[in-house]
Amino acid sequence: YPNDASRASDAFFPSENAYGTLAYEDLWPAYGDYDFNDRVVDYRYQQVLNANNEVVDLIGRFVSRAMGGSLNNGFGFQLDLNQNVINSVSGTRLFNNVVSTNANGTESGQSKAVVIVYDDASQVLVNTTGQAFVNTVSANPSVDSDTVDITLNFSSPQTVASLGTAPYNPFIFVDQTRGREVHLAGEEPTDLADASLFGTLNDNTDPNSADNTYKSATNLPWAIHVVGGFSYPEERTDISQAYNYFSIWAQSGGATYQAWYDDQPGYINVSDLYQ
């Protein structure tokens, strides 16, 4: 940034040339078919830093790869910041009247800064195949992935730590029902989540416990985060069938088989993955 005194450098997560992957099972609080391909999104964050290594802008790139099932889900993320420290949000794709936003582009009714990247996945990863699912049945025609770039500009520079940890509590909300949020295990719901769903069916969320959220009684999650490449299961194939050590990893609370998704001997049943 040789011509901009307020911007000095960039920092990327996972890296400038790599992505992380988020994969969701959208029938929470039920297990559903547990194939984790209902929403598959690759992401990369770019922090624009000033000379004091404070964040001036946060840029997120989100690449939607798959949409299994028939539910029209929204996708967003929550920073650990108050929404008032954000000057503007650009690039969001809101098609329906499900989400209300503040003047700065953050979601209204939230104590923290929540950004809805899009409110209806079916209008982002548009199904042109005539089939029921998008990029989850290997025998069906495929659809090109879709990329959304979101830019947050802060009203004053923020410390890197104040934003929280990437990927910044990403979540989906299911079938245009704003309160039916699905987060990574151990992440907090937003203020608009429907707390009456916690502890129902297979969910064992304790909203009063900082890390016991969006897990079953045996620690199974409804959303996963993998840094680097991730191949998701074929439609209606349980992830524990495709990845032999997934359930052991989850039920151990992440203590064992932390690389359950690696292509190591005996780890993956390739025929159970979307090709």
mmCIF file of C-alpha atoms in Angstrom:
data_model
loop_
_atom_site.group_PDB
_atom_site.id
_atom_site.type_symbol
_atom_site.label_atom_id
_atom_site.label_comp_id
_atom_site.label_asym_id
_atom_site.label_seq_id
_atom_site.Cartn_x
_atom_site.Cartn_y
_atom_site.Cartn_z
ATOM 1 C CA TYR A 1 0.000 0.000 0.000
ATOM 2 C CA PRO A 2 2.616 2.566 -0.976
ATOM 3 C CA ASN A 3 0.017 5.285 -1.562
ATOM 4 C CA ASP A 4 -2.222 4.690 1.462
ATOM 5 C CA ALA A 5 -0.928 5.879 4.830
ATOM 6 C CA SER A 6 -3.598 3.932 6.765
ATOM 7 C CA ARG A 7 -2.776 0.529 5.217
ATOM 8 C CA ALA A 8 0.592 -1.192 5.370
ATOM 9 C CA SER A 9 0.280 -4.962 4.843
ATOM 10 C CA ASP A 10 -1.949 -8.025 4.500
ATOM 11 C CA ALA A 11 -2.333 -11.124 6.645
ATOM 12 C CA PHE A 12 -4.225 -14.170 5.350
ATOM 13 C CA PHE A 13 -5.902 -17.182 6.916
ATOM 14 C CA PRO A 14 -5.290 -20.009 6.188
ATOM 15 C CA SER A 15 -2.845 -18.436 3.689
ATOM 16 C CA GLU A 16 -2.833 -16.275 0.596
ATOM 17 C CA ASN A 17 -3.108 -19.304 -1.674
ATOM 18 C CA ALA A 18 -5.114 -21.762 0.421
ATOM 19 C CA TYR A 19 -8.642 -22.183 1.757
ATOM 20 C CA GLY A 20 -10.314 -23.675 4.751
ATOM 21 C CA THR A 21 -13.537 -25.661 4.353
ATOM 22 C CA LEU A 22 -16.787 -25.490 6.319
ATOM 23 C CA ALA A 23 -19.297 -28.320 5.947
ATOM 24 C CA TYR A 24 -22.750 -28.520 7.521
ATOM 25 C CA GLU A 25 -25.497 -31.019 8.256
ATOM 26 C CA ASP A 26 -28.682 -28.938 8.114
ATOM 27 C CA LEU A 27 -31.200 -31.238 9.807
ATOM 28 C CA TRP A 28 -30.017 -30.139 13.275
ATOM 29 C CA PRO A 29 -31.163 -30.794 15.993
ATOM 30 C CA ALA A 30 -31.672 -34.237 14.384
ATOM 31 C CA TYR A 31 -28.704 -36.142 12.973
ATOM 32 C CA GLY A 32 -30.362 -36.461 9.577
ATOM 33 C CA ASP A 33 -28.373 -38.449 7.027
ATOM 34 C CA TYR A 34 -25.178 -37.007 8.550
ATOM 35 C CA ASP A 35 -23.413 -36.622 5.230
ATOM 36 C CA PHE A 36 -22.109 -33.063 5.835
ATOM 37 C CA ASN A 37 -22.748 -31.909 2.294
ATOM 38 C CA ASP A 38 -25.879 -29.835 2.814
ATOM 39 C CA ARG A 39 -23.699 -26.728 2.640
ATOM 40 C CA VAL A 40 -19.996 -26.866 1.766
ATOM 41 C CA VAL A 41 -18.157 -23.543 1.705
ATOM 42 C CA ASP A 42 -14.467 -22.850 1.227
ATOM 43 C CA TYR A 43 -13.248 -19.626 2.838
ATOM 44 C CA ARG A 44 -10.203 -17.385 3.071
ATOM 45 C CA TYR A 45 -9.809 -14.222 5.180
ATOM 46 C CA GLN A 46 -7.568 -11.275 4.442
ATOM 47 C CA GLN A 47 -6.790 -8.805 7.209
ATOM 48 C CA VAL A 48 -5.637 -5.415 5.948
ATOM 49 C CA LEU A 49 -3.269 -4.044 8.594
ATOM 50 C CA ASN A 50 -1.913 -0.587 9.365
ATOM 51 C CA ALA A 51 1.652 0.129 10.436
ATOM 52 C CA ASN A 52 0.735 -0.803 14.035
ATOM 53 C CA ASN A 53 -0.468 -4.263 12.931
ATOM 54 C CA GLU A 54 -4.077 -3.290 13.643
ATOM 55 C CA VAL A 55 -6.897 -4.394 11.371
ATOM 56 C CA VAL A 56 -8.348 -1.693 9.129
ATOM 57 C CA ASP A 57 -10.370 -3.974 6.812
ATOM 58 C CA LEU A 58 -11.419 -7.616 6.929
ATOM 59 C CA ILE A 59 -12.048 -9.269 3.567
ATOM 60 C CA GLY A 60 -13.667 -12.692 3.361
ATOM 61 C CA ARG A 61 -13.859 -14.835 0.252
ATOM 62 C CA PHE A 62 -16.483 -17.598 0.371
ATOM 63 C CA VAL A 63 -16.665 -20.258 -2.329
ATOM 64 C CA SER A 64 -19.868 -22.316 -2.251
ATOM 65 C CA ARG A 65 -19.186 -25.833 -3.536
ATOM 66 C CA ALA A 66 -22.149 -28.037 -2.663
ATOM 67 C CA MET A 67 -25.789 -27.934 -1.664
ATOM 68 C CA GLY A 68 -27.201 -31.297 -0.672
ATOM 69 C CA GLY A 69 -30.795 -31.578 0.454
ATOM 70 C CA SER A 70 -33.651 -29.291 -0.472
ATOM 71 C CA LEU A 71 -33.547 -26.630 2.235
ATOM 72 C CA ASN A 72 -32.757 -23.021 1.308
ATOM 73 C CA ASN A 73 -30.145 -22.059 3.890
ATOM 74 C CA GLY A 74 -28.460 -18.778 4.740
ATOM 75 C CA PHE A 75 -24.807 -18.382 5.707
ATOM 76 C CA GLY A 76 -23.007 -15.857 7.914
ATOM 77 C CA PHE A 77 -20.413 -15.315 10.614
ATOM 78 C CA GLN A 78 -20.085 -13.539 13.960
ATOM 79 C CA LEU A 79 -17.101 -11.517 15.169
ATOM 80 C CA ASP A 80 -16.320 -10.932 18.835
ATOM 81 C CA LEU A 81 -16.725 -7.180 18.228
ATOM 82 C CA ASN A 82 -19.627 -4.857 18.840
ATOM 83 C CA GLN A 83 -21.316 -4.042 15.557
ATOM 84 C CA ASN A 84 -20.783 -0.314 16.165
ATOM 85 C CA VAL A 85 -17.040 -0.572 15.417
ATOM 86 C CA ILE A 86 -17.824 -1.482 11.804
ATOM 87 C CA ASN A 87 -18.129 1.414 9.404
ATOM 88 C CA SER A 88 -19.480 -0.551 6.444
ATOM 89 C CA VAL A 89 -20.074 -4.017 5.040
ATOM 90 C CA SER A 90 -20.128 -4.581 1.288
ATOM 91 C CA GLY A 91 -20.691 -7.590 -0.938
ATOM 92 C CA THR A 92 -23.505 -9.348 0.935
ATOM 93 C CA ARG A 93 -26.197 -11.046 -1.124
ATOM 94 C CA LEU A 94 -29.614 -10.771 0.495
ATOM 95 C CA PHE A 95 -32.481 -11.942 -1.689
ATOM 96 C CA ASN A 96 -35.410 -12.385 0.692
ATOM 97 C CA ASN A 97 -36.934 -10.541 3.650
ATOM 98 C CA VAL A 98 -35.491 -12.873 6.265
ATOM 99 C CA VAL A 99 -32.600 -10.683 7.452
ATOM 100 C CA SER A 100 -32.694 -7.075 8.681
ATOM 101 C CA THR A 101 -29.543 -4.986 8.558
ATOM 102 C CA ASN A 102 -28.232 -1.891 10.262
ATOM 103 C CA ALA A 103 -27.085 1.136 8.291
ATOM 104 C CA ASN A 104 -23.519 -0.219 8.340
ATOM 105 C CA GLY A 105 -24.545 -3.558 6.816
ATOM 106 C CA THR A 106 -24.337 -5.743 9.937
ATOM 107 C CA GLU A 107 -27.376 -7.722 11.016
ATOM 108 C CA SER A 108 -29.722 -5.806 13.283
ATOM 109 C CA GLY A 109 -30.845 -7.119 16.664
ATOM 110 C CA GLN A 110 -27.374 -8.403 17.512
ATOM 111 C CA SER A 111 -25.067 -7.364 20.360
ATOM 112 C CA LYS A 112 -22.041 -8.593 18.388
ATOM 113 C CA ALA A 113 -21.130 -7.925 14.783
ATOM 114 C CA VAL A 114 -22.961 -10.490 12.655
ATOM 115 C CA VAL A 115 -22.599 -10.468 8.873
ATOM 116 C CA ILE A 116 -24.960 -12.504 6.723
ATOM 117 C CA VAL A 117 -22.997 -13.397 3.594
ATOM 118 C CA TYR A 118 -26.156 -14.591 1.836
ATOM 119 C CA ASP A 119 -29.632 -15.481 3.016
ATOM 120 C CA ASP A 120 -30.581 -18.105 0.415
ATOM 121 C CA ALA A 121 -28.010 -20.600 -0.876
ATOM 122 C CA SER A 122 -30.301 -21.712 -3.690
ATOM 123 C CA GLN A 123 -29.892 -18.300 -5.318
ATOM 124 C CA VAL A 124 -26.111 -18.366 -4.949
ATOM 125 C CA LEU A 125 -25.265 -21.904 -6.066
ATOM 126 C CA VAL A 126 -28.058 -22.061 -8.629
ATOM 127 C CA ASN A 127 -29.224 -25.550 -9.565
ATOM 128 C CA THR A 128 -29.282 -25.777 -13.358
ATOM 129 C CA THR A 129 -29.047 -29.569 -13.554
ATOM 130 C CA GLY A 130 -32.686 -30.619 -13.234
ATOM 131 C CA GLN A 131 -31.614 -32.917 -10.397
ATOM 132 C CA ALA A 132 -32.490 -32.670 -6.715
ATOM 133 C CA PHE A 133 -29.045 -31.768 -5.370
ATOM 134 C CA VAL A 134 -26.068 -29.644 -6.379
ATOM 135 C CA ASN A 135 -22.629 -31.301 -6.516
ATOM 136 C CA THR A 136 -23.389 -34.123 -4.089
ATOM 137 C CA VAL A 137 -24.281 -37.002 -6.444
ATOM 138 C CA SER A 138 -21.293 -37.997 -8.560
ATOM 139 C CA ALA A 139 -23.434 -39.393 -11.357
ATOM 140 C CA ASN A 140 -25.314 -36.119 -11.845
ATOM 141 C CA PRO A 141 -24.136 -33.077 -13.821
ATOM 142 C CA SER A 142 -22.039 -30.641 -11.789
ATOM 143 C CA VAL A 143 -22.462 -26.899 -11.230
ATOM 144 C CA ASP A 144 -19.598 -24.417 -11.088
ATOM 145 C CA SER A 145 -18.831 -23.125 -7.595
ATOM 146 C CA ASP A 146 -19.865 -19.578 -6.711
ATOM 147 C CA THR A 147 -17.659 -16.964 -5.016
ATOM 148 C CA VAL A 148 -18.816 -14.150 -2.734
ATOM 149 C CA ASP A 149 -16.362 -11.498 -1.518
ATOM 150 C CA ILE A 150 -17.285 -9.568 1.633
ATOM 151 C CA THR A 151 -15.423 -6.466 2.836
ATOM 152 C CA LEU A 152 -15.728 -5.049 6.349
ATOM 153 C CA ASN A 153 -14.274 -1.607 6.941
ATOM 154 C CA PHE A 154 -13.749 -0.657 10.579
ATOM 155 C CA SER A 155 -14.559 2.786 11.892
ATOM 156 C CA SER A 156 -11.295 2.661 13.858
ATOM 157 C CA PRO A 157 -8.405 0.161 13.690
ATOM 158 C CA GLN A 158 -8.967 -3.041 15.691
ATOM 159 C CA THR A 159 -6.473 -5.370 17.306
ATOM 160 C CA VAL A 160 -6.171 -8.760 15.665
ATOM 161 C CA ALA A 161 -7.154 -10.485 18.928
ATOM 162 C CA SER A 162 -10.348 -8.455 19.323
ATOM 163 C CA LEU A 163 -11.883 -9.961 16.181
ATOM 164 C CA GLY A 164 -11.779 -13.470 17.585
ATOM 165 C CA THR A 165 -10.291 -16.479 15.821
ATOM 166 C CA ALA A 166 -10.772 -17.296 12.136
ATOM 167 C CA PRO A 167 -13.086 -18.556 10.722
ATOM 168 C CA TYR A 168 -15.000 -16.223 13.089
ATOM 169 C CA ASN A 169 -17.889 -18.400 14.244
ATOM 170 C CA PRO A 170 -19.449 -19.205 10.862
ATOM 171 C CA PHE A 171 -22.976 -20.606 10.790
ATOM 172 C CA ILE A 172 -25.905 -21.442 8.587
ATOM 173 C CA PHE A 173 -29.551 -20.785 9.305
ATOM 174 C CA VAL A 174 -31.886 -23.400 7.946
ATOM 175 C CA ASP A 175 -34.593 -23.099 5.295
ATOM 176 C CA GLN A 176 -35.249 -19.365 5.751
ATOM 177 C CA THR A 177 -35.946 -19.832 9.472
ATOM 178 C CA ARG A 178 -33.590 -17.245 10.934
ATOM 179 C CA GLY A 179 -33.492 -18.681 14.445
ATOM 180 C CA ARG A 180 -32.547 -22.195 13.379
ATOM 181 C CA GLU A 181 -28.787 -21.680 13.428
ATOM 182 C CA VAL A 182 -26.165 -24.405 13.023
ATOM 183 C CA HIS A 183 -22.682 -23.551 14.332
ATOM 184 C CA LEU A 184 -19.418 -25.373 14.805
ATOM 185 C CA ALA A 185 -19.314 -27.407 18.006
ATOM 186 C CA GLY A 186 -18.441 -25.269 21.007
ATOM 187 C CA GLU A 187 -19.317 -21.960 19.332
ATOM 188 C CA GLU A 188 -21.923 -19.606 20.728
ATOM 189 C CA PRO A 189 -25.217 -18.905 18.976
ATOM 190 C CA THR A 190 -26.044 -15.380 17.913
ATOM 191 C CA ASP A 191 -28.661 -13.339 19.755
ATOM 192 C CA LEU A 192 -31.254 -14.336 17.144
ATOM 193 C CA ALA A 193 -30.874 -18.099 17.581
ATOM 194 C CA ASP A 194 -33.983 -19.967 18.743
ATOM 195 C CA ALA A 195 -32.955 -21.305 22.141
ATOM 196 C CA SER A 196 -36.050 -23.530 22.334
ATOM 197 C CA LEU A 197 -34.346 -25.923 19.904
ATOM 198 C CA PHE A 198 -31.415 -26.594 22.223
ATOM 199 C CA GLY A 199 -31.537 -29.973 23.904
ATOM 200 C CA THR A 200 -34.169 -31.347 21.527
ATOM 201 C CA LEU A 201 -33.938 -34.502 19.387
ATOM 202 C CA ASN A 202 -30.228 -35.415 19.140
ATOM 203 C CA ASP A 203 -28.833 -32.073 20.298
ATOM 204 C CA ASN A 204 -27.315 -31.772 23.770
ATOM 205 C CA THR A 205 -26.503 -28.055 23.787
ATOM 206 C CA ASP A 206 -26.218 -26.343 27.148
ATOM 207 C CA PRO A 207 -26.476 -22.616 26.324
ATOM 208 C CA ASN A 208 -25.094 -21.815 29.794
ATOM 209 C CA SER A 209 -21.867 -23.695 29.077
ATOM 210 C CA ALA A 210 -19.238 -21.856 27.071
ATOM 211 C CA ASP A 211 -18.100 -24.873 25.041
ATOM 212 C CA ASN A 212 -20.979 -27.362 25.217
ATOM 213 C CA THR A 213 -22.955 -26.120 22.222
ATOM 214 C CA TYR A 214 -24.051 -27.762 18.991
ATOM 215 C CA LYS A 215 -22.965 -31.236 20.083
ATOM 216 C CA SER A 216 -24.847 -34.448 20.711
ATOM 217 C CA ALA A 217 -24.549 -36.308 24.005
ATOM 218 C CA THR A 218 -21.615 -38.202 22.454
ATOM 219 C CA ASN A 219 -19.890 -35.026 21.162
ATOM 220 C CA LEU A 220 -20.966 -35.454 17.539
ATOM 221 C CA PRO A 221 -21.187 -32.086 15.741
ATOM 222 C CA TRP A 222 -23.390 -30.715 12.974
ATOM 223 C CA ALA A 223 -20.671 -28.546 11.412
ATOM 224 C CA ILE A 224 -16.989 -29.168 10.747
ATOM 225 C CA HIS A 225 -13.997 -27.009 9.870
ATOM 226 C CA VAL A 226 -11.022 -28.368 7.956
ATOM 227 C CA VAL A 227 -7.984 -26.257 7.044
ATOM 228 C CA GLY A 228 -6.767 -27.247 3.604
ATOM 229 C CA GLY A 229 -8.484 -29.429 1.048
ATOM 230 C CA PHE A 230 -11.513 -31.465 2.082
ATOM 231 C CA SER A 231 -13.508 -34.000 0.060
ATOM 232 C CA TYR A 232 -17.050 -34.336 1.361
ATOM 233 C CA PRO A 233 -19.186 -37.493 1.320
ATOM 234 C CA GLU A 234 -21.528 -38.555 -1.452
ATOM 235 C CA GLU A 235 -25.205 -37.734 -0.920
ATOM 236 C CA ARG A 236 -26.770 -39.717 1.961
ATOM 237 C CA THR A 237 -23.443 -41.273 2.943
ATOM 238 C CA ASP A 238 -22.743 -40.930 6.662
ATOM 239 C CA ILE A 239 -19.431 -39.130 7.159
ATOM 240 C CA SER A 240 -18.277 -41.852 9.539
ATOM 241 C CA GLN A 241 -18.627 -44.344 6.680
ATOM 242 C CA ALA A 242 -16.491 -42.200 4.385
ATOM 243 C CA TYR A 243 -13.957 -41.250 7.081
ATOM 244 C CA ASN A 244 -13.199 -44.186 9.350
ATOM 245 C CA TYR A 245 -11.917 -42.159 12.280
ATOM 246 C CA PHE A 246 -14.341 -39.246 12.234
ATOM 247 C CA SER A 247 -16.573 -40.558 15.021
ATOM 248 C CA ILE A 248 -13.612 -41.505 17.192
ATOM 249 C CA TRP A 249 -12.193 -38.000 16.755
ATOM 250 C CA ALA A 250 -15.506 -36.320 17.551
ATOM 251 C CA GLN A 251 -16.400 -38.484 20.517
ATOM 252 C CA SER A 252 -12.955 -37.920 22.016
ATOM 253 C CA GLY A 253 -13.577 -34.190 21.938
ATOM 254 C CA GLY A 254 -10.897 -33.817 19.286
ATOM 255 C CA ALA A 255 -8.187 -35.481 21.373
ATOM 256 C CA THR A 256 -7.516 -38.444 19.070
ATOM 257 C CA TYR A 257 -7.216 -38.810 15.306
ATOM 258 C CA GLN A 258 -6.996 -35.061 14.863
ATOM 259 C CA ALA A 259 -6.063 -35.631 11.209
ATOM 260 C CA TRP A 260 -9.071 -37.906 10.570
ATOM 261 C CA TYR A 261 -9.546 -36.268 7.141
ATOM 262 C CA ASP A 262 -5.980 -36.905 5.907
ATOM 263 C CA ASP A 263 -5.392 -39.245 3.002
ATOM 264 C CA GLN A 264 -3.491 -41.821 5.027
ATOM 265 C CA PRO A 265 -3.764 -45.615 4.748
ATOM 266 C CA GLY A 266 -7.013 -46.819 6.300
ATOM 267 C CA TYR A 267 -8.417 -43.345 6.941
ATOM 268 C CA ILE A 268 -10.686 -42.741 3.932
ATOM 269 C CA ASN A 269 -13.064 -44.834 1.853
ATOM 270 C CA VAL A 270 -12.655 -42.946 -1.415
ATOM 271 C CA SER A 271 -15.650 -44.606 -3.072
ATOM 272 C CA ASP A 272 -17.912 -42.932 -0.468
ATOM 273 C CA LEU A 273 -16.770 -39.418 -1.421
ATOM 274 C CA TYR A 274 -18.260 -37.098 -4.010
ATOM 275 C CA GLN A 275 -16.093 -37.278 -7.109
#
